[in-house]
XYZ file of C-alpha atoms in Angstrom:
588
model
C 52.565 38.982 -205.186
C 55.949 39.997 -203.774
C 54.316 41.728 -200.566
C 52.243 38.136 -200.152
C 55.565 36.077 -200.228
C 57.584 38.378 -197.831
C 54.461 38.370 -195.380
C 54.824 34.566 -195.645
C 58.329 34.468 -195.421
C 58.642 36.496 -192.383
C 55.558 34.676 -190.346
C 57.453 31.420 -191.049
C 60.180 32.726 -189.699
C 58.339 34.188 -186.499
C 56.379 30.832 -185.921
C 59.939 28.947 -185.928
C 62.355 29.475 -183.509
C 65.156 27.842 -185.745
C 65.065 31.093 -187.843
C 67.138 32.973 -185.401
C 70.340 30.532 -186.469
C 69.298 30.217 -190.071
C 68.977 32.858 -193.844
C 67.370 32.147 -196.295
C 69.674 31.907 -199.403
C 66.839 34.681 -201.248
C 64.644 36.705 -199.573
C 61.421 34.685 -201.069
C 63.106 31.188 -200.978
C 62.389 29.526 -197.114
C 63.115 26.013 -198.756
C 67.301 26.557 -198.904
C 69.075 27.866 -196.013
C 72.133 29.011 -195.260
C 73.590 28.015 -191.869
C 74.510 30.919 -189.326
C 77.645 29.118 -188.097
C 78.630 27.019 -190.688
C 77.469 28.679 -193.672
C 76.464 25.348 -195.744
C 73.608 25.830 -198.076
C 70.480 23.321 -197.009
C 67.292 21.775 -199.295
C 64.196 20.781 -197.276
C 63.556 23.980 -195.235
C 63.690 24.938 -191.365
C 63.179 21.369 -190.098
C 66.190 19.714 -192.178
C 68.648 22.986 -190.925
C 67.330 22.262 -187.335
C 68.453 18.567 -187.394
C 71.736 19.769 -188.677
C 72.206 22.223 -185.991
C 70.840 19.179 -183.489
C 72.921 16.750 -184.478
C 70.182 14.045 -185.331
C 71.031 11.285 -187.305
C 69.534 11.219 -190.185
C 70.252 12.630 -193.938
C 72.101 15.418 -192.621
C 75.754 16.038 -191.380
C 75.901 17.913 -188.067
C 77.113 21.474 -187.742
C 80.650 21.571 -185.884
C 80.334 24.998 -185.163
C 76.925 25.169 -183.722
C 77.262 26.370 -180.089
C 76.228 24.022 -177.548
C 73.358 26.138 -175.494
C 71.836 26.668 -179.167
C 72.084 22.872 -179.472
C 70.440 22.151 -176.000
C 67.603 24.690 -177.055
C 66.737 22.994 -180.031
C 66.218 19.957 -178.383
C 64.696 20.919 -175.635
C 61.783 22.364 -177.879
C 61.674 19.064 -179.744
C 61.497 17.117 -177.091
C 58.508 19.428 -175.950
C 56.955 18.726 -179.038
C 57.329 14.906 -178.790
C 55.474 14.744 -175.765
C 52.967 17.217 -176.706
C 52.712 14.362 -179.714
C 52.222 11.510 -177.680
C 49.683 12.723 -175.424
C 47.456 13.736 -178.942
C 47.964 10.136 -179.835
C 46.614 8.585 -176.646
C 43.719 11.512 -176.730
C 42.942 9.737 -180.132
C 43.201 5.836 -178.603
C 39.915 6.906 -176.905
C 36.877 5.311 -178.953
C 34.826 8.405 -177.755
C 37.369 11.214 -179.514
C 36.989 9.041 -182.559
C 33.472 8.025 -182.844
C 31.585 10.415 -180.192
C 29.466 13.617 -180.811
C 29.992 15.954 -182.822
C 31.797 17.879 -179.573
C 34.455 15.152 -179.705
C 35.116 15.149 -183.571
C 35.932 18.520 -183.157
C 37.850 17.664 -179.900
C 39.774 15.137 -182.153
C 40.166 17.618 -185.045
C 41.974 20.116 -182.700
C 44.148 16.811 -181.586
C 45.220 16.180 -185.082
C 46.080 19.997 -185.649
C 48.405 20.090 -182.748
C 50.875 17.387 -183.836
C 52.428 18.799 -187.594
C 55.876 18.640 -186.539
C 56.535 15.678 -189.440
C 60.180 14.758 -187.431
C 58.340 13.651 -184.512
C 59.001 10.244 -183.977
C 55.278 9.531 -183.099
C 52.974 11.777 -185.408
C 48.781 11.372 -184.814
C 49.221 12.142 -188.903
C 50.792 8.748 -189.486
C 48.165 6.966 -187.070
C 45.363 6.405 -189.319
C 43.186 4.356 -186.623
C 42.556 2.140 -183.711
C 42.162 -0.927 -186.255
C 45.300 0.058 -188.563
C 47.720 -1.561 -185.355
C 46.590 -4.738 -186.518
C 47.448 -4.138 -190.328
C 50.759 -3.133 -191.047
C 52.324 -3.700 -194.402
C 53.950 -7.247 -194.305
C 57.204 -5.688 -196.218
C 57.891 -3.122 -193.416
C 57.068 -5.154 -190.035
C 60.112 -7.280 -188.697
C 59.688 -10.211 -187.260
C 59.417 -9.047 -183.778
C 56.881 -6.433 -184.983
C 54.649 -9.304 -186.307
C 54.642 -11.433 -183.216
C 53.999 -8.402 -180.832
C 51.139 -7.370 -183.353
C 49.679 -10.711 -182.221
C 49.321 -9.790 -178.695
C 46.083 -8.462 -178.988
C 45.735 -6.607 -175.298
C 48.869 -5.002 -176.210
C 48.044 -3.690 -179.226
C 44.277 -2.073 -178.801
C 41.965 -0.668 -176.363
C 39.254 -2.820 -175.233
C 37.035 -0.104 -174.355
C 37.426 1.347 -178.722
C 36.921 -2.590 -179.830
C 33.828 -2.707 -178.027
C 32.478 0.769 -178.990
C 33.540 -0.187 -182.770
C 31.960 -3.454 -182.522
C 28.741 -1.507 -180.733
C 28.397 0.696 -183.586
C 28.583 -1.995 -186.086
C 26.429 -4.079 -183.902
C 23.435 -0.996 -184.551
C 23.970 -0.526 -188.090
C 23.240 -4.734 -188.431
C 19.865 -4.301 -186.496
C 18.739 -1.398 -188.266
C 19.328 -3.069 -191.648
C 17.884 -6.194 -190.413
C 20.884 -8.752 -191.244
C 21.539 -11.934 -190.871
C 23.858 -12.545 -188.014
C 25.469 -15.706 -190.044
C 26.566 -12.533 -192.877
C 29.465 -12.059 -189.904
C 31.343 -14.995 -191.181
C 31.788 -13.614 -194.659
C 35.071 -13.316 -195.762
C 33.881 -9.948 -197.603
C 32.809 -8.710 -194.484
C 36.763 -9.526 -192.891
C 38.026 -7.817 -195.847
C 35.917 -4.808 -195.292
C 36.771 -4.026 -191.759
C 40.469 -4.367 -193.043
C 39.982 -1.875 -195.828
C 38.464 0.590 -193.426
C 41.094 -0.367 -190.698
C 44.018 0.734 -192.924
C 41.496 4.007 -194.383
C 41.503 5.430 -191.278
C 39.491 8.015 -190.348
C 37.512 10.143 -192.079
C 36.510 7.622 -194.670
C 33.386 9.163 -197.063
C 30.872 6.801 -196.946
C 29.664 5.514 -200.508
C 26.604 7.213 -202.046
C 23.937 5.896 -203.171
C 24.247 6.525 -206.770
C 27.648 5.300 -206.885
C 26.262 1.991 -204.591
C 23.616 1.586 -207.550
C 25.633 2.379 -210.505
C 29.438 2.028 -210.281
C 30.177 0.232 -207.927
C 27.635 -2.197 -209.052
C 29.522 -1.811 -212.416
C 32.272 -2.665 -210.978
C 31.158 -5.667 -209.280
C 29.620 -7.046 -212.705
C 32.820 -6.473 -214.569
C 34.769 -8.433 -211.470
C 31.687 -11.782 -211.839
C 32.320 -12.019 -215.483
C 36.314 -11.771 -214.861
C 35.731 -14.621 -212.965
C 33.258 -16.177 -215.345
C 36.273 -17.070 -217.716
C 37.868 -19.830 -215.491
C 33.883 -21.338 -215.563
C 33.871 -21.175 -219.264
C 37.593 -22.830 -219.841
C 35.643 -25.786 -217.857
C 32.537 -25.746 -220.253
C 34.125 -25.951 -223.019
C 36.649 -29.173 -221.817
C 34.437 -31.109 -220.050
C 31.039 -29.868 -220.628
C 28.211 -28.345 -218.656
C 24.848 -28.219 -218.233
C 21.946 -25.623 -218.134
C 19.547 -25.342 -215.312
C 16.702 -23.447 -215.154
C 14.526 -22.317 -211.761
C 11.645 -20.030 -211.823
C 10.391 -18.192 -208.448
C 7.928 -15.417 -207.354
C 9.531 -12.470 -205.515
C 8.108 -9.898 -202.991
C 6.444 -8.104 -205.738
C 4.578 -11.148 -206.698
C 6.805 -11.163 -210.182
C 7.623 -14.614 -211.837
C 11.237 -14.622 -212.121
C 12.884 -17.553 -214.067
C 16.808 -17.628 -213.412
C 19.334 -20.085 -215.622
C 22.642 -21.065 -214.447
C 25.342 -22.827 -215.617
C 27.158 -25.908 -213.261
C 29.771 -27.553 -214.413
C 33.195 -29.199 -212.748
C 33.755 -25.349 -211.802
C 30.863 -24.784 -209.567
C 27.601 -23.187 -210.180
C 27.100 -19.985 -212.178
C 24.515 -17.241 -212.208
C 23.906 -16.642 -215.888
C 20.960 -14.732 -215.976
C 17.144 -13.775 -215.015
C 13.752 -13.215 -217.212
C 10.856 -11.307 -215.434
C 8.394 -13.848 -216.880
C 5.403 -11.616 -215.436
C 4.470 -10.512 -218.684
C 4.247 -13.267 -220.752
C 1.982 -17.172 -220.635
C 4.589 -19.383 -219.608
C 3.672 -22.088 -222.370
C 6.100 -24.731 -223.816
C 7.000 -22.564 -227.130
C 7.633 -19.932 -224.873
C 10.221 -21.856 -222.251
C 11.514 -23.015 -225.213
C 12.352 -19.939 -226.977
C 14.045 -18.790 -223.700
C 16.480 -22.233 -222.889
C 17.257 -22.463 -226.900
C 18.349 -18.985 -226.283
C 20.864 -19.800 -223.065
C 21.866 -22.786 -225.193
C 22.805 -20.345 -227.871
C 24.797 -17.728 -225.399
C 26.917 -20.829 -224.154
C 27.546 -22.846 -226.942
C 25.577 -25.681 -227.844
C 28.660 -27.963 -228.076
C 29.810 -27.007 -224.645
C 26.299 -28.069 -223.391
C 25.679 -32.012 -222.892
C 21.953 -31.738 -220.868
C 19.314 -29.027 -219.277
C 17.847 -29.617 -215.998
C 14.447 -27.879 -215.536
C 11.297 -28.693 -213.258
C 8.797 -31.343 -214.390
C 5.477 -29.049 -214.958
C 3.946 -29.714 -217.992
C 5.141 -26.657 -220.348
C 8.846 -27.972 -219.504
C 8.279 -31.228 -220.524
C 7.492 -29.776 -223.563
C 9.750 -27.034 -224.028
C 12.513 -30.178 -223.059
C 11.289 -32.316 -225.702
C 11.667 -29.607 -228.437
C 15.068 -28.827 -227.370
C 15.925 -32.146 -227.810
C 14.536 -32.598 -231.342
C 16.653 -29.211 -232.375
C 19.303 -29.894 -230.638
C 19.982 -33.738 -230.871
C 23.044 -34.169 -228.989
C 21.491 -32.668 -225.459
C 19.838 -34.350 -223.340
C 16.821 -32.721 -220.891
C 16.674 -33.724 -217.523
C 14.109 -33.253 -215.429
C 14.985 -32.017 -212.062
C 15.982 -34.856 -209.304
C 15.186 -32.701 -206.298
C 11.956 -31.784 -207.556
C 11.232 -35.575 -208.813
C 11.632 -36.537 -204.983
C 9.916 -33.886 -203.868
C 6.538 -35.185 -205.976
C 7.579 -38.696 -204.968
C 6.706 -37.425 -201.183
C 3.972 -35.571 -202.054
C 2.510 -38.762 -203.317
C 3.206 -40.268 -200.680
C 1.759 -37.975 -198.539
C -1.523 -38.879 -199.932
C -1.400 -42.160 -198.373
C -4.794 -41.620 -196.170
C -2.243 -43.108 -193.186
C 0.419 -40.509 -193.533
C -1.776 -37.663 -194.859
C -4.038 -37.707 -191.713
C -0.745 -38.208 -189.197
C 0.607 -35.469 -190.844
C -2.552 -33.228 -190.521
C -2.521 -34.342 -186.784
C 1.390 -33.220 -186.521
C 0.459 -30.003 -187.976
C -2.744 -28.946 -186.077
C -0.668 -29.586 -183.071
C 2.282 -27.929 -183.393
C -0.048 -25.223 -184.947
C -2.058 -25.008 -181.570
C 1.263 -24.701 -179.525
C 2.653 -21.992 -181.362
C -0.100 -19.775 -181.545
C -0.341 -19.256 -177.877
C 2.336 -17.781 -175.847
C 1.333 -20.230 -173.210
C 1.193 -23.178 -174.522
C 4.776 -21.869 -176.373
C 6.562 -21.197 -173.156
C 5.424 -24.444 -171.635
C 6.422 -26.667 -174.512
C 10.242 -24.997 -174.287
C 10.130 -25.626 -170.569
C 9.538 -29.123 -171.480
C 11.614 -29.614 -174.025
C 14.626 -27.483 -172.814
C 14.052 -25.015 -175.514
C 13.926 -27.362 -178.033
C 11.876 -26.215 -181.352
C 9.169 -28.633 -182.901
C 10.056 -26.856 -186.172
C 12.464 -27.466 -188.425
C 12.754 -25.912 -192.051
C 14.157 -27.911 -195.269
C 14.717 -27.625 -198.765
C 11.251 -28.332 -199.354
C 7.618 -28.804 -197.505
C 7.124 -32.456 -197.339
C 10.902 -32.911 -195.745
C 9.932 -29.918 -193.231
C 6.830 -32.084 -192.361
C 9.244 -34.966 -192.146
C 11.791 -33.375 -189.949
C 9.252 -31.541 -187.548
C 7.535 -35.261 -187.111
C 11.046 -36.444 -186.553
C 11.360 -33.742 -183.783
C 8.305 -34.616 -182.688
C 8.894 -38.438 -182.383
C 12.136 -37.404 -180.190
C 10.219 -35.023 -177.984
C 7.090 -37.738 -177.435
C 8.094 -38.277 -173.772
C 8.249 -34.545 -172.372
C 5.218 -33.722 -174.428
C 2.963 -36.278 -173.134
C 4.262 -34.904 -169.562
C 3.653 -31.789 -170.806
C -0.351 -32.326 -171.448
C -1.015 -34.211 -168.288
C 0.895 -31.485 -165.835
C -0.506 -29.453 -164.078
C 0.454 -26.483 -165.408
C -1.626 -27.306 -168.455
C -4.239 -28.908 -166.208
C -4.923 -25.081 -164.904
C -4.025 -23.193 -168.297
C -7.609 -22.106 -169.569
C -6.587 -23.197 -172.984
C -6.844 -26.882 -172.055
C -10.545 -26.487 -171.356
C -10.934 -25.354 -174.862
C -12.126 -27.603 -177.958
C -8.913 -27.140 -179.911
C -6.825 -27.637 -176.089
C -8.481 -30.636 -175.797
C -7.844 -31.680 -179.294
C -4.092 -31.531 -178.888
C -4.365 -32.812 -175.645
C -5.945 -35.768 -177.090
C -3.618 -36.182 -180.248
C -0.631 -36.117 -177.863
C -2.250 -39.255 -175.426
C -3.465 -41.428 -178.672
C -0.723 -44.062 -179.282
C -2.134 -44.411 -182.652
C -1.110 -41.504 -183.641
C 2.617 -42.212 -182.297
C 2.863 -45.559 -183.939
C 1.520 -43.743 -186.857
C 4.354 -41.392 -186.630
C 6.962 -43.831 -186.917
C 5.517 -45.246 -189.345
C 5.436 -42.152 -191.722
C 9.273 -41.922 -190.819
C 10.153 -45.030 -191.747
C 8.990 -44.544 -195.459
C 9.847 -40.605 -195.694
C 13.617 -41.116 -193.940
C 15.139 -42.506 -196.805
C 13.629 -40.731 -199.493
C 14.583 -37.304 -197.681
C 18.288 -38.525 -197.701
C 18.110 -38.972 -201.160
C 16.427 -35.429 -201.508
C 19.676 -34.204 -199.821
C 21.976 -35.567 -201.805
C 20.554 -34.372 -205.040
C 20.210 -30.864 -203.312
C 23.307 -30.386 -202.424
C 26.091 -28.484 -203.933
C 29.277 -31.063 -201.786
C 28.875 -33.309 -205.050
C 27.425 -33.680 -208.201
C 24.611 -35.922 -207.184
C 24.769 -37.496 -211.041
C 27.046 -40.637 -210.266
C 25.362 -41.722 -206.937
C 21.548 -40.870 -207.458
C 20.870 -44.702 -209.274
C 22.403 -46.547 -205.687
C 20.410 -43.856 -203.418
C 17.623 -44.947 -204.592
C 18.260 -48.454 -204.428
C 19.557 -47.743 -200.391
C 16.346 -45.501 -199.926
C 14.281 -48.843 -200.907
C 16.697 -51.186 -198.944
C 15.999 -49.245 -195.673
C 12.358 -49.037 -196.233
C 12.506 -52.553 -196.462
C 14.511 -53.268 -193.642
C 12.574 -50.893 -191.561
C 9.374 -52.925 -192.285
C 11.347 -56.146 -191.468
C 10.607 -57.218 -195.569
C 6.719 -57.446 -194.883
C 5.388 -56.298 -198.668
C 2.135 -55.789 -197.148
C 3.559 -52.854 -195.612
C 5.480 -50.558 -198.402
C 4.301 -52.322 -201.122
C 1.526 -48.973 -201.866
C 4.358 -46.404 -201.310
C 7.345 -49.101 -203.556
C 4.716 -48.019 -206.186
C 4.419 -44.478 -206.132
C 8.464 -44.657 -206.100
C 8.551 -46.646 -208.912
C 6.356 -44.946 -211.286
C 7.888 -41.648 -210.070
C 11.447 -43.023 -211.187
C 10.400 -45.052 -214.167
C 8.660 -41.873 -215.705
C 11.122 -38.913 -214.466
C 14.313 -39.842 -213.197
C 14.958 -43.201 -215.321
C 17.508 -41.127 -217.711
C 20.925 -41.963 -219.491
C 23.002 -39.635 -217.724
C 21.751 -41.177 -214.373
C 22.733 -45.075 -215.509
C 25.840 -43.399 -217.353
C 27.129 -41.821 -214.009
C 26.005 -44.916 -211.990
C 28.417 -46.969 -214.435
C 31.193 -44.508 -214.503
C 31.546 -43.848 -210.968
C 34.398 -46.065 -209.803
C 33.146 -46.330 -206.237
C 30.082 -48.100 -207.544
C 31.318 -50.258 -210.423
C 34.468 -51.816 -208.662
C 32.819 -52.634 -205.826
C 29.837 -54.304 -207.933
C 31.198 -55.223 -211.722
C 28.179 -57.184 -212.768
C 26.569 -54.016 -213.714
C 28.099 -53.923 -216.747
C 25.371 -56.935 -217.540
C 22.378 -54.811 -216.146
C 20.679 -53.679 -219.735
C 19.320 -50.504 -218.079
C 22.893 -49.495 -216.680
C 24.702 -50.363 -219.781
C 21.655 -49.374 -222.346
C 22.434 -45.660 -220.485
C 25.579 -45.697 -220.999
C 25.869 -46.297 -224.487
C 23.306 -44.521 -225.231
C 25.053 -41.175 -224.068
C 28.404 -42.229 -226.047
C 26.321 -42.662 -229.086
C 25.167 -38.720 -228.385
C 27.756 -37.248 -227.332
C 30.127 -38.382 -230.300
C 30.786 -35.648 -233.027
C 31.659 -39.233 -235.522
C 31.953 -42.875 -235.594
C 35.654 -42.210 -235.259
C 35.068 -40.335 -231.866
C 32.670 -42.929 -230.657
C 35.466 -45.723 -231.272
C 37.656 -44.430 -228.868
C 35.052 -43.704 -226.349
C 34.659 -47.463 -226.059
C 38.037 -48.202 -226.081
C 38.209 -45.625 -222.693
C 35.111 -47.660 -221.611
C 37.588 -51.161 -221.523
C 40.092 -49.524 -220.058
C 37.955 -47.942 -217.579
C 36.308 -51.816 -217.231
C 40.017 -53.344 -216.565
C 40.888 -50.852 -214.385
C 43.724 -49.902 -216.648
C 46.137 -47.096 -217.772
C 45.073 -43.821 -215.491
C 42.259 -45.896 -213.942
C 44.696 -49.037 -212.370
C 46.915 -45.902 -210.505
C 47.266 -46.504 -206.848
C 46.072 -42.920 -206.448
C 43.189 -43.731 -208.729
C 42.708 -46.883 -206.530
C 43.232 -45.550 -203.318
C 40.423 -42.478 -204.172
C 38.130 -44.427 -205.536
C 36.009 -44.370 -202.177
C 36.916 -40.668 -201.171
C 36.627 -38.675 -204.185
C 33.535 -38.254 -206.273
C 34.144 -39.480 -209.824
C 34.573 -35.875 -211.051
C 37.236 -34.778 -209.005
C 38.864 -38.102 -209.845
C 39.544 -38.232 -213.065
C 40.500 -34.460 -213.375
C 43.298 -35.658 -210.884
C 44.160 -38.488 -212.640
């Protein structure tokens, strides 16, 4: 051991020339030194001594004694040093030293080795990256700092931003992303994490992506679960419950939870294994029920099959103060399907699709139409098939000019494909003006019923309050689109009717209707419509733990009716238009 630390001791000493003007206080002990000149004892080593003998400003008082061509030595080899320094760190600027071969990551390893000298005033040790010049810690950037960090050509390389954003650019194509996934906030955050890193970051494995990290990630969603359940439990929620079929062909039936918080995942059931029959959907949504709290829940939303009718039905008799609900979107989805049975609209549809059909499945016929149309698509996907069908006729409608061109050029004239049975099918289908005025016809019933099917499918509001005066719009511009001839809606008034008589007539729809201020001030003779105000007491009567309870529900209800208290506020007043009713009265 003692021949180890003198070998030590005495290389350190060789390696540095500041040794020749310096003792060690012990033999073994290069961390306090004794100055040649001076003779003060030092802590921190060669490198403090040397800034005393320098005269650097700093923690250290300079040596008086220290002769002046010792002085200009010293510096002279730091300044050496310093440049040495700088030239590693612009070695390292290059976005081929730090993400080249395996030639240049050893290039950049020597690089890093040559700059230890830790009183340099530019070390490649404290330079942790290209992206790290953009994220400094807000505490220790001045003012100045902050606005010249916004100059973005003075602060990186173009060449390394485009060779980072290159190698990212691969890693998306080989995993197959979504380009939109760019926008994610997580994604920002991620390229900041790995910014301030530097380099050298271990990628994660993939046991610790599958266990826990994931772990970690669960224990963060139910962290943020607890704001979600505050909101259940003061204002209520309600269940909803979706069942799919994945790759694997599995049946996988998912329940959430949405309430004036948002939307949240609760969890999934691999239903692959069992009959989906009313006892069983039942045994699964009494379950949820259960897990949340049945008097935090006021209604479950589910599709309107069969074996959820039932399984609704025998929540409702165990569980008497919620309501099921079938599920709106899925109500006007079978409303369209219906009416795409009209023998009008089901054979223009048919015609719609065989055509578009025939142009897409020939790269001819494909590039022509986009010549046509300026690269316009004839497809357009929606939340469901019937308002795809709706929006691609829609297209189609637009596009009816250029595609009649289209067929009679004569670029199709001399395209084989318009010799053909099915070329001369489309051909015709494009030239028949029936099929046109058949066309707008179709889009004058489906129009409004798809803008109803995108109100109750989207997340910007709960769709509750405004569903019962959709409707009545959707019916309003089917009539005015028909210029009030019966003759011609009155088949497709009925299929709407019985639709919303039999599945979305419910409580909670007249309730909301009543109780959303932007309806009910505007029109206050609703409160004499028995179906509006049979809802709405109907859900008071349910909803109240006791007569006592249920007293001063009503009571609300006139205040609410004379625009009183909270509900006569200018801000209350002024909102009533902008704000759905939800947001409203939390502000209030």
């Amino acid at each position: 051991m003692s021949s180890q630390g003198q070998t030590s001791s005495s290389t350190a000493r060789v390696r540095d020339v500041g040794w020749k003007y310096c003792t060690p206080l012990t033999e073994k002990d290069t961390n306090n030194v004794v100055c040649n000149f001076c003779s003060n004892i030092y802590r921190g080593g060669i490198t403090r001594l040397k800034n005393h003998l320098m005269g650097r400003s700093g923690n250290v008082k300079t040596c008086p004694q220290c002769p002046k061509e010792v002085r200009e030595e010293l510096w002279a080899i730091f300044n050496e040093k310093h440049n040495k320094d700088v030239a590693t760190y612009e070695r390292v600027q290059d976005a081929r030293d730090i993400l080249g071969d395996s030639d240049e990551e050893r290039a950049l390893n020597v690089g890093l080795q040559e700059t230890t000298e830790t009183a340099s005033s530019i070390t490649v040790r404290k330079i942790k990256g290209p992206i790290d010049l953009f994220f400094r810690k807000p505490e220790s950037a001045s003012k100045k700092e902050k606005l010249r960090q916004a100059n973005i050509k003075e602060a990186i390389d173009k060449k390394v931003v485009r060779r980072v954003h290159q190698i990212i650019a691969q890693f998306w194509y080989q995993a197959g992303l979504p380009f939109h996934l760019v926008k994610l906030d997580s994604f920002r955050q991620m390229l900041e994490a790995i910014g301030k890193f530097g380099p050298y970051l271990p990628p994660p494995t993939y046991y610790a992506m599958r266990v826990p990290l994931l772990q970690l990630e669960v224990n963060y969603t139910e962290d943020l679960m607890k704001d979600h359940k505050m909101q259940w439990e003061r204002f209520g929620c309600s269940i909803m419950s979706d069942a799919w079929t994945d790759r694997k062909q599995r049946c996988i039936i998912n329940f959430l939870v949405n309430s004036t918080a948002g939307t949240m995942f609760i969890k999934s059931v691999d239903g692959s294994d069992f009959v989906k029959t009313g006892d069983k959907i039942f045994e699964l949504l009494d379950a949820v029920v259960e897990e949340v709290g049945e008097e935090n829940v006021m209604q479950i939303i589910t599709n309107n099959g069969s074996n959820y009718v039932l399984a609704g039905k025998m929540l409702e008799m165990k569980r008497p103060k919620i309501y099921w609900t079938p599920c709106a979107a899925h109500c006007i989805d079978l409303m369209l399907e219906d009416i795409g049975k009209i023998p009008r609209i089901k054979m223009t549809i048919k015609r719609a699709i065989s055509l578009v059909g025939f142009i897409y499945s020939h790269s001819s016929t494909l590039s022509l139409m986009r010549h046509f149309t300026k690269k316009r698509e004839l497809v357009k996907h929606a939340v469901t098939r019937f308002a795809t069908s709706f929006l691609s006729l829609e297209i189609l409608y637009e596009e009816k000019t250029n595609l009649r061109k289209m067929f009679v050029s004569d670029e199709w004239t001399i395209n084989k494909l318009s010799k053909e049975i099915k070329g001369k099918e489309a051909t015709k289908i494009v030239l028949m003006p029936s099929f046109w005025k058949n066309v707008a016809y179709t889009m004058k019933v489906m129009g409004p019923l798809v803008k109803v099917l995108r109100l109750v499918d989207s997340e910007k509001k709960a769709a509750m309050g405004y569903i019962y005066e959709a409707m009545d719009k959707a019916k309003e511009a089917i009539i005015k689109a028909f210029n009030e001839k019966e003759n011609k809606y009155k088949d497709v008034f009925k299929i709407i009717d019985e639709r919303w008589n039999c599945q979305l007539h419910r409580p909670l729809h007249a309730a909301g209707h009543m109780l959303n201020p932007e309806y009910y001030y505007a029109n206050r003779s609703m409160e004499f419509d028995l179906e509006v105000i049979g809802g709405l007491h109907a859900c008071l009567h349910k909803f109240a733990l006791n007569t006592q309870i249920e007293f001063m529900m009503l009571k609300e209800m006139q205040a609410y009716k004379d625009a009183s208290g909270i509900f006569g506020s200018s801000t209350a007043i002024a909102m009533r238009t902008e704000m759905a009713p939800v947001g409203l009265y939390k502000t209030c």
